[in-house]
Amino acid sequence: MRLENVWLRYRRRGPWVLREAAVRIGPGEVVVVLGRNGVGKSTLLQVAAGVLRPSRGRVTGRPRHVGWVPERFPADQPFTVEHYLTAMGRVAGLDPAAAGHAVDHWTSRLGLSGFRRVRLPELSKGTAQKVGLAQAMLRPPGLLVLDEPWEGLDAATRDLVPEVIDEVAAAGGSVLVSDHRGEIARLPGARRWTVADGTVTEAAPSAEAALAVVEVGVPAARVDGTVARLRAEGHRILRVRRPARPGVVARDGAEGPPTVTVDPATPPVARAPEATGGTTGGPR
């Protein structure tokens, strides 16, 4: 996905909030957006997610399914958690059975099972934020956009956010996340964009040390979890090789369990500098 010469202002003669933004993010990449409050981080994320349209320029290559989590979840809606999430699953294109399964999975994983029959306006800020994250993940997103996702969350859920990010990236999705709390330390392999004075710049990659390649054999059922954990530790996944069946020789001569090829923990190579899946409105 690319932002190509994007400019944005909120009124015709108002100041430019974004000027000449030209950045890209590819499949499997995570980008942390940094900058002081009020410099346009949220505006940039909303443009990327498709919530805002640029005044000038364009966004290309936006994945079809976008998960969008605003900094403040709009909880002033007359629905229970279960009703809201089920309806948002249907909006995302899931059939009733799949929507119900997704709601069960994410309410359980995010500690929302006890709140399913609670109305959204009665939730605390942190619990409402969990609902926002759940609705963004009901259908696996090709692009996940998180605006200050750690705000108001309990410690257990703050630890869960990097896991979710790594799982999306491991499945080939892209992730954009803003941070002004210093939580970037939880995402060691992420690229960094900085917003200042309406412009977006990318931090230069640090010099890389000599690399070694390690191939690790893991049980087939644990491949996805292993990939997510290695990404979380800052390693780059070079490839995942899955034989058709254990014990059957693949075309490259490999047999036995799948292998995951990684290099040591180093920042990813920098790349040159486009939502409806996670909507902020409620079901109608």
CSV table of C-alpha atoms in Angstrom, one decimal:
chain,number,residue,atom,x,y,z
A,1,MET,CA,0.0,0.0,0.0
A,2,ARG,CA,1.2,3.5,-0.9
A,3,LEU,CA,0.4,7.0,0.1
A,4,GLU,CA,1.3,9.1,-2.9
A,5,ASN,CA,1.9,12.8,-2.4
A,6,VAL,CA,-0.9,13.0,0.2
A,7,TRP,CA,-2.1,16.3,1.5
A,8,LEU,CA,-5.0,16.8,3.9
A,9,ARG,CA,-6.7,19.7,5.7
A,10,TYR,CA,-10.0,19.6,7.5
A,11,ARG,CA,-11.5,22.8,6.0
A,12,ARG,CA,-11.0,24.6,2.7
A,13,ARG,CA,-8.8,27.4,3.9
A,14,GLY,CA,-7.6,25.7,7.0
A,15,PRO,CA,-3.9,24.7,7.7
A,16,TRP,CA,-2.5,21.6,6.1
A,17,VAL,CA,-2.3,18.7,8.6
A,18,LEU,CA,-0.5,16.5,6.2
A,19,ARG,CA,1.8,17.7,3.4
A,20,GLU,CA,3.4,15.6,0.6
A,21,ALA,CA,3.1,12.4,2.6
A,22,ALA,CA,4.8,9.7,0.4
A,23,VAL,CA,5.3,6.4,2.2
A,24,ARG,CA,4.6,2.7,1.6
A,25,ILE,CA,4.1,-0.5,3.7
A,26,GLY,CA,4.2,-4.0,2.3
A,27,PRO,CA,2.7,-7.3,3.3
A,28,GLY,CA,4.1,-8.7,6.6
A,29,GLU,CA,5.5,-5.3,7.6
A,30,VAL,CA,4.8,-3.4,10.8
A,31,VAL,CA,5.3,0.3,11.0
A,32,VAL,CA,5.2,2.4,14.2
A,33,VAL,CA,4.1,6.0,13.7
A,34,LEU,CA,5.8,8.4,16.2
A,35,GLY,CA,5.4,12.1,17.0
A,36,ARG,CA,4.1,14.5,19.5
A,37,ASN,CA,0.4,14.8,20.2
A,38,GLY,CA,-1.4,17.0,17.7
A,39,VAL,CA,1.1,16.7,14.8
A,40,GLY,CA,-1.1,14.5,12.6
A,41,LYS,CA,-0.5,10.9,13.6
A,42,SER,CA,-4.2,10.1,13.9
A,43,THR,CA,-4.9,11.9,10.6
A,44,LEU,CA,-2.3,9.8,8.8
A,45,LEU,CA,-3.7,6.6,10.2
A,46,GLN,CA,-7.2,7.5,9.2
A,47,VAL,CA,-6.1,8.3,5.7
A,48,ALA,CA,-4.3,4.9,5.5
A,49,ALA,CA,-7.4,3.1,6.9
A,50,GLY,CA,-9.7,4.8,4.5
A,51,VAL,CA,-11.6,6.7,7.1
A,52,LEU,CA,-10.5,10.1,5.7
A,53,ARG,CA,-10.0,10.9,2.0
A,54,PRO,CA,-6.9,13.0,1.1
A,55,SER,CA,-7.5,16.6,-0.1
A,56,ARG,CA,-4.8,15.9,-2.7
A,57,GLY,CA,-2.8,12.9,-3.7
A,58,ARG,CA,-4.0,9.3,-3.4
A,59,VAL,CA,-3.8,6.0,-1.6
A,60,THR,CA,-3.2,2.9,-3.7
A,61,GLY,CA,-3.0,-0.8,-3.0
A,62,ARG,CA,-5.1,-0.7,0.2
A,63,PRO,CA,-6.1,-4.3,1.1
A,64,ARG,CA,-9.7,-5.2,0.8
A,65,HIS,CA,-10.1,-6.0,4.5
A,66,VAL,CA,-9.0,-3.3,6.9
A,67,GLY,CA,-9.1,-3.5,10.7
A,68,TRP,CA,-9.4,0.0,12.2
A,69,VAL,CA,-9.1,0.7,15.9
A,70,PRO,CA,-9.4,4.4,16.8
A,71,GLU,CA,-7.8,5.9,19.9
A,72,ARG,CA,-11.2,6.2,21.5
A,73,PHE,CA,-13.7,3.6,20.7
A,74,PRO,CA,-17.2,5.2,20.1
A,75,ALA,CA,-19.0,3.4,22.9
A,76,ASP,CA,-22.1,5.7,22.8
A,77,GLN,CA,-24.1,3.2,20.9
A,78,PRO,CA,-27.3,1.3,22.1
A,79,PHE,CA,-26.0,-2.2,21.7
A,80,THR,CA,-24.7,-4.9,23.9
A,81,VAL,CA,-21.1,-6.1,23.2
A,82,GLU,CA,-22.4,-9.4,21.7
A,83,HIS,CA,-24.9,-7.7,19.5
A,84,TYR,CA,-22.4,-5.1,18.3
A,85,LEU,CA,-19.6,-7.6,17.5
A,86,THR,CA,-22.0,-10.0,15.8
A,87,ALA,CA,-23.4,-7.3,13.6
A,88,MET,CA,-19.9,-6.0,12.8
A,89,GLY,CA,-18.9,-9.5,11.8
A,90,ARG,CA,-21.8,-9.6,9.4
A,91,VAL,CA,-20.8,-6.2,8.0
A,92,ALA,CA,-17.3,-7.6,7.5
A,93,GLY,CA,-18.8,-10.3,5.2
A,94,LEU,CA,-18.9,-13.2,7.6
A,95,ASP,CA,-21.8,-15.6,7.5
A,96,PRO,CA,-23.8,-16.1,10.8
A,97,ALA,CA,-21.9,-19.2,11.9
A,98,ALA,CA,-18.5,-17.7,11.1
A,99,ALA,CA,-19.4,-14.4,12.8
A,100,GLY,CA,-20.6,-16.3,15.9
A,101,HIS,CA,-17.3,-18.3,16.0
A,102,ALA,CA,-15.2,-15.1,15.6
A,103,VAL,CA,-17.1,-13.4,18.4
A,104,ASP,CA,-16.7,-16.3,20.7
A,105,HIS,CA,-12.9,-16.5,20.0
A,106,TRP,CA,-12.1,-12.8,20.4
A,107,THR,CA,-14.3,-12.2,23.5
A,108,SER,CA,-12.6,-15.1,25.1
A,109,ARG,CA,-9.1,-14.1,24.1
A,110,LEU,CA,-9.6,-10.5,25.2
A,111,GLY,CA,-11.3,-11.2,28.5
A,112,LEU,CA,-14.7,-10.0,27.3
A,113,SER,CA,-16.7,-13.1,28.0
A,114,GLY,CA,-18.3,-11.6,31.1
A,115,PHE,CA,-19.3,-8.4,29.3
A,116,ARG,CA,-21.1,-9.9,26.3
A,117,ARG,CA,-24.5,-8.8,27.5
A,118,VAL,CA,-23.4,-5.4,28.8
A,119,ARG,CA,-24.3,-2.4,26.8
A,120,LEU,CA,-21.5,-0.4,25.2
A,121,PRO,CA,-22.1,2.9,27.1
A,122,GLU,CA,-21.7,1.0,30.4
A,123,LEU,CA,-18.2,-0.2,29.7
A,124,SER,CA,-15.0,1.3,31.1
A,125,LYS,CA,-12.6,3.0,28.6
A,126,GLY,CA,-10.3,0.0,28.7
A,127,THR,CA,-13.0,-2.6,28.2
A,128,ALA,CA,-14.4,-0.5,25.3
A,129,GLN,CA,-11.0,-0.5,23.7
A,130,LYS,CA,-10.9,-4.2,23.9
A,131,VAL,CA,-14.3,-4.3,22.0
A,132,GLY,CA,-12.7,-2.0,19.4
A,133,LEU,CA,-9.8,-4.4,19.0
A,134,ALA,CA,-12.1,-7.4,18.8
A,135,GLN,CA,-14.2,-5.9,16.0
A,136,ALA,CA,-11.1,-5.1,14.0
A,137,MET,CA,-10.0,-8.7,14.2
A,138,LEU,CA,-13.3,-10.5,13.5
A,139,ARG,CA,-12.2,-11.1,9.9
A,140,PRO,CA,-8.4,-11.4,9.5
A,141,PRO,CA,-7.3,-8.0,8.2
A,142,GLY,CA,-5.0,-7.4,5.3
A,143,LEU,CA,-4.2,-4.1,6.9
A,144,LEU,CA,-4.6,-3.5,10.7
A,145,VAL,CA,-4.5,0.2,11.8
A,146,LEU,CA,-4.2,0.8,15.6
A,147,ASP,CA,-4.3,4.4,17.0
A,148,GLU,CA,-2.6,4.3,20.4
A,149,PRO,CA,-3.9,0.8,21.1
A,150,TRP,CA,-2.3,0.5,24.6
A,151,GLU,CA,-4.3,3.4,26.1
A,152,GLY,CA,-6.5,2.3,29.0
A,153,LEU,CA,-5.7,-1.4,28.7
A,154,ASP,CA,-4.9,-3.6,31.6
A,155,ALA,CA,-1.4,-5.2,31.8
A,156,ALA,CA,-2.5,-8.6,30.4
A,157,THR,CA,-4.1,-7.0,27.3
A,158,ARG,CA,-1.2,-4.6,26.8
A,159,ASP,CA,1.0,-7.7,26.5
A,160,LEU,CA,-1.5,-9.3,24.1
A,161,VAL,CA,-1.4,-6.4,21.6
A,162,PRO,CA,2.1,-7.2,20.2
A,163,GLU,CA,1.0,-10.9,19.9
A,164,VAL,CA,-2.0,-9.8,17.7
A,165,ILE,CA,0.2,-7.5,15.7
A,166,ASP,CA,2.8,-10.3,15.0
A,167,GLU,CA,0.0,-12.7,14.1
A,168,VAL,CA,-1.4,-10.3,11.5
A,169,ALA,CA,2.1,-9.7,10.1
A,170,ALA,CA,2.9,-13.5,10.1
A,171,ALA,CA,-0.2,-14.1,8.0
A,172,GLY,CA,0.9,-11.6,5.4
A,173,GLY,CA,-1.0,-8.5,6.7
A,174,SER,CA,0.4,-5.0,7.2
A,175,VAL,CA,0.2,-3.2,10.5
A,176,LEU,CA,0.3,0.5,11.2
A,177,VAL,CA,0.3,1.5,14.9
A,178,SER,CA,0.9,4.9,16.6
A,179,ASP,CA,2.7,5.2,19.9
A,180,HIS,CA,3.6,8.0,22.2
A,181,ARG,CA,4.0,5.9,25.4
A,182,GLY,CA,7.3,4.2,24.5
A,183,GLU,CA,5.6,0.9,23.8
A,184,ILE,CA,7.6,0.6,20.6
A,185,ALA,CA,10.1,-1.5,22.6
A,186,ARG,CA,7.5,-4.3,22.4
A,187,LEU,CA,7.8,-4.3,18.6
A,188,PRO,CA,11.6,-4.6,18.0
A,189,GLY,CA,11.4,-5.4,14.3
A,190,ALA,CA,9.1,-2.5,13.3
A,191,ARG,CA,9.9,0.3,10.9
A,192,ARG,CA,9.4,3.8,12.2
A,193,TRP,CA,7.7,6.8,10.6
A,194,THR,CA,7.8,10.2,12.3
A,195,VAL,CA,5.2,12.9,11.8
A,196,ALA,CA,6.3,16.5,12.4
A,197,ASP,CA,5.1,19.7,10.9
A,198,GLY,CA,2.7,17.9,8.6
A,199,THR,CA,5.5,15.8,7.0
A,200,VAL,CA,6.2,12.1,7.3
A,201,THR,CA,9.7,10.8,7.4
A,202,GLU,CA,11.2,7.3,8.0
A,203,ALA,CA,14.0,6.6,10.3
A,204,ALA,CA,17.1,5.3,8.6
A,205,PRO,CA,17.9,1.7,9.3
A,206,SER,CA,20.8,1.0,11.7
A,207,ALA,CA,23.9,-0.6,10.4
A,208,GLU,CA,23.5,-4.4,10.2
A,209,ALA,CA,26.0,-6.8,11.7
A,210,ALA,CA,27.1,-10.0,10.0
A,211,LEU,CA,24.1,-12.3,9.7
A,212,ALA,CA,23.7,-16.0,10.1
A,213,VAL,CA,20.8,-18.1,8.9
A,214,VAL,CA,19.2,-20.7,11.2
A,215,GLU,CA,16.7,-23.3,10.1
A,216,VAL,CA,14.5,-24.7,12.8
A,217,GLY,CA,12.2,-27.7,12.4
A,218,VAL,CA,8.9,-27.4,14.3
A,219,PRO,CA,5.7,-29.5,14.5
A,220,ALA,CA,3.2,-28.4,11.8
A,221,ALA,CA,0.6,-27.3,14.4
A,222,ARG,CA,3.1,-24.9,15.9
A,223,VAL,CA,4.3,-23.2,12.8
A,224,ASP,CA,2.2,-20.0,13.1
A,225,GLY,CA,2.9,-19.5,16.8
A,226,THR,CA,6.6,-20.1,16.2
A,227,VAL,CA,6.7,-17.5,13.4
A,228,ALA,CA,4.8,-15.0,15.5
A,229,ARG,CA,7.1,-15.5,18.5
A,230,LEU,CA,10.3,-15.2,16.4
A,231,ARG,CA,8.9,-12.0,14.8
A,232,ALA,CA,8.2,-10.6,18.3
A,233,GLU,CA,11.8,-11.2,19.2
A,234,GLY,CA,13.0,-9.1,16.3
A,235,HIS,CA,14.0,-12.0,13.9
A,236,ARG,CA,13.3,-11.8,10.2
A,237,ILE,CA,11.5,-14.8,8.7
A,238,LEU,CA,13.1,-15.7,5.4
A,239,ARG,CA,10.8,-18.6,4.5
A,240,VAL,CA,8.6,-21.3,5.8
A,241,ARG,CA,8.8,-24.6,4.1
A,242,ARG,CA,5.8,-27.0,4.6
A,243,PRO,CA,6.0,-30.5,3.1
A,244,ALA,CA,2.8,-31.9,1.7
A,245,ARG,CA,2.8,-34.7,4.3
A,246,PRO,CA,5.2,-35.7,7.0
A,247,GLY,CA,7.6,-38.3,5.6
A,248,VAL,CA,7.0,-37.4,2.0
A,249,VAL,CA,9.9,-35.9,0.2
A,250,ALA,CA,9.2,-32.5,-1.3
A,251,ARG,CA,10.5,-31.3,-4.6
A,252,ASP,CA,13.4,-29.6,-2.9
A,253,GLY,CA,14.4,-32.9,-1.2
A,254,ALA,CA,13.1,-31.9,2.2
A,255,GLU,CA,11.1,-34.3,4.3
A,256,GLY,CA,9.8,-34.5,7.9
A,257,PRO,CA,8.5,-31.5,9.9
A,258,PRO,CA,8.1,-28.0,8.5
A,259,THR,CA,11.2,-25.7,8.8
A,260,VAL,CA,11.3,-22.0,9.6
A,261,THR,CA,14.3,-20.1,8.3
A,262,VAL,CA,15.3,-17.0,10.3
A,263,ASP,CA,18.3,-14.7,10.7
A,264,PRO,CA,19.4,-13.1,14.0
A,265,ALA,CA,17.5,-10.2,15.6
A,266,THR,CA,18.1,-7.2,13.4
A,267,PRO,CA,15.9,-4.4,12.2
A,268,PRO,CA,14.3,-5.1,8.8
A,269,VAL,CA,15.6,-3.6,5.7
A,270,ALA,CA,13.9,-0.2,5.2
A,271,ARG,CA,11.7,0.2,2.1
A,272,ALA,CA,11.1,3.3,0.0
A,273,PRO,CA,8.9,5.8,1.2
A,274,GLU,CA,-4.1,2.3,1.0
A,275,ALA,CA,-11.2,0.9,5.3
A,276,THR,CA,-14.1,-0.6,5.9
A,277,GLY,CA,-13.2,-3.8,7.8
A,278,GLY,CA,-12.9,-2.0,11.1
A,279,THR,CA,-15.5,0.7,11.1
A,280,THR,CA,-16.1,3.1,14.0
A,281,GLY,CA,-19.8,3.3,13.6
A,282,GLY,CA,-22.2,0.8,15.0
A,283,PRO,CA,-24.5,-1.6,13.2
A,284,ARG,CA,-27.6,-0.1,11.6
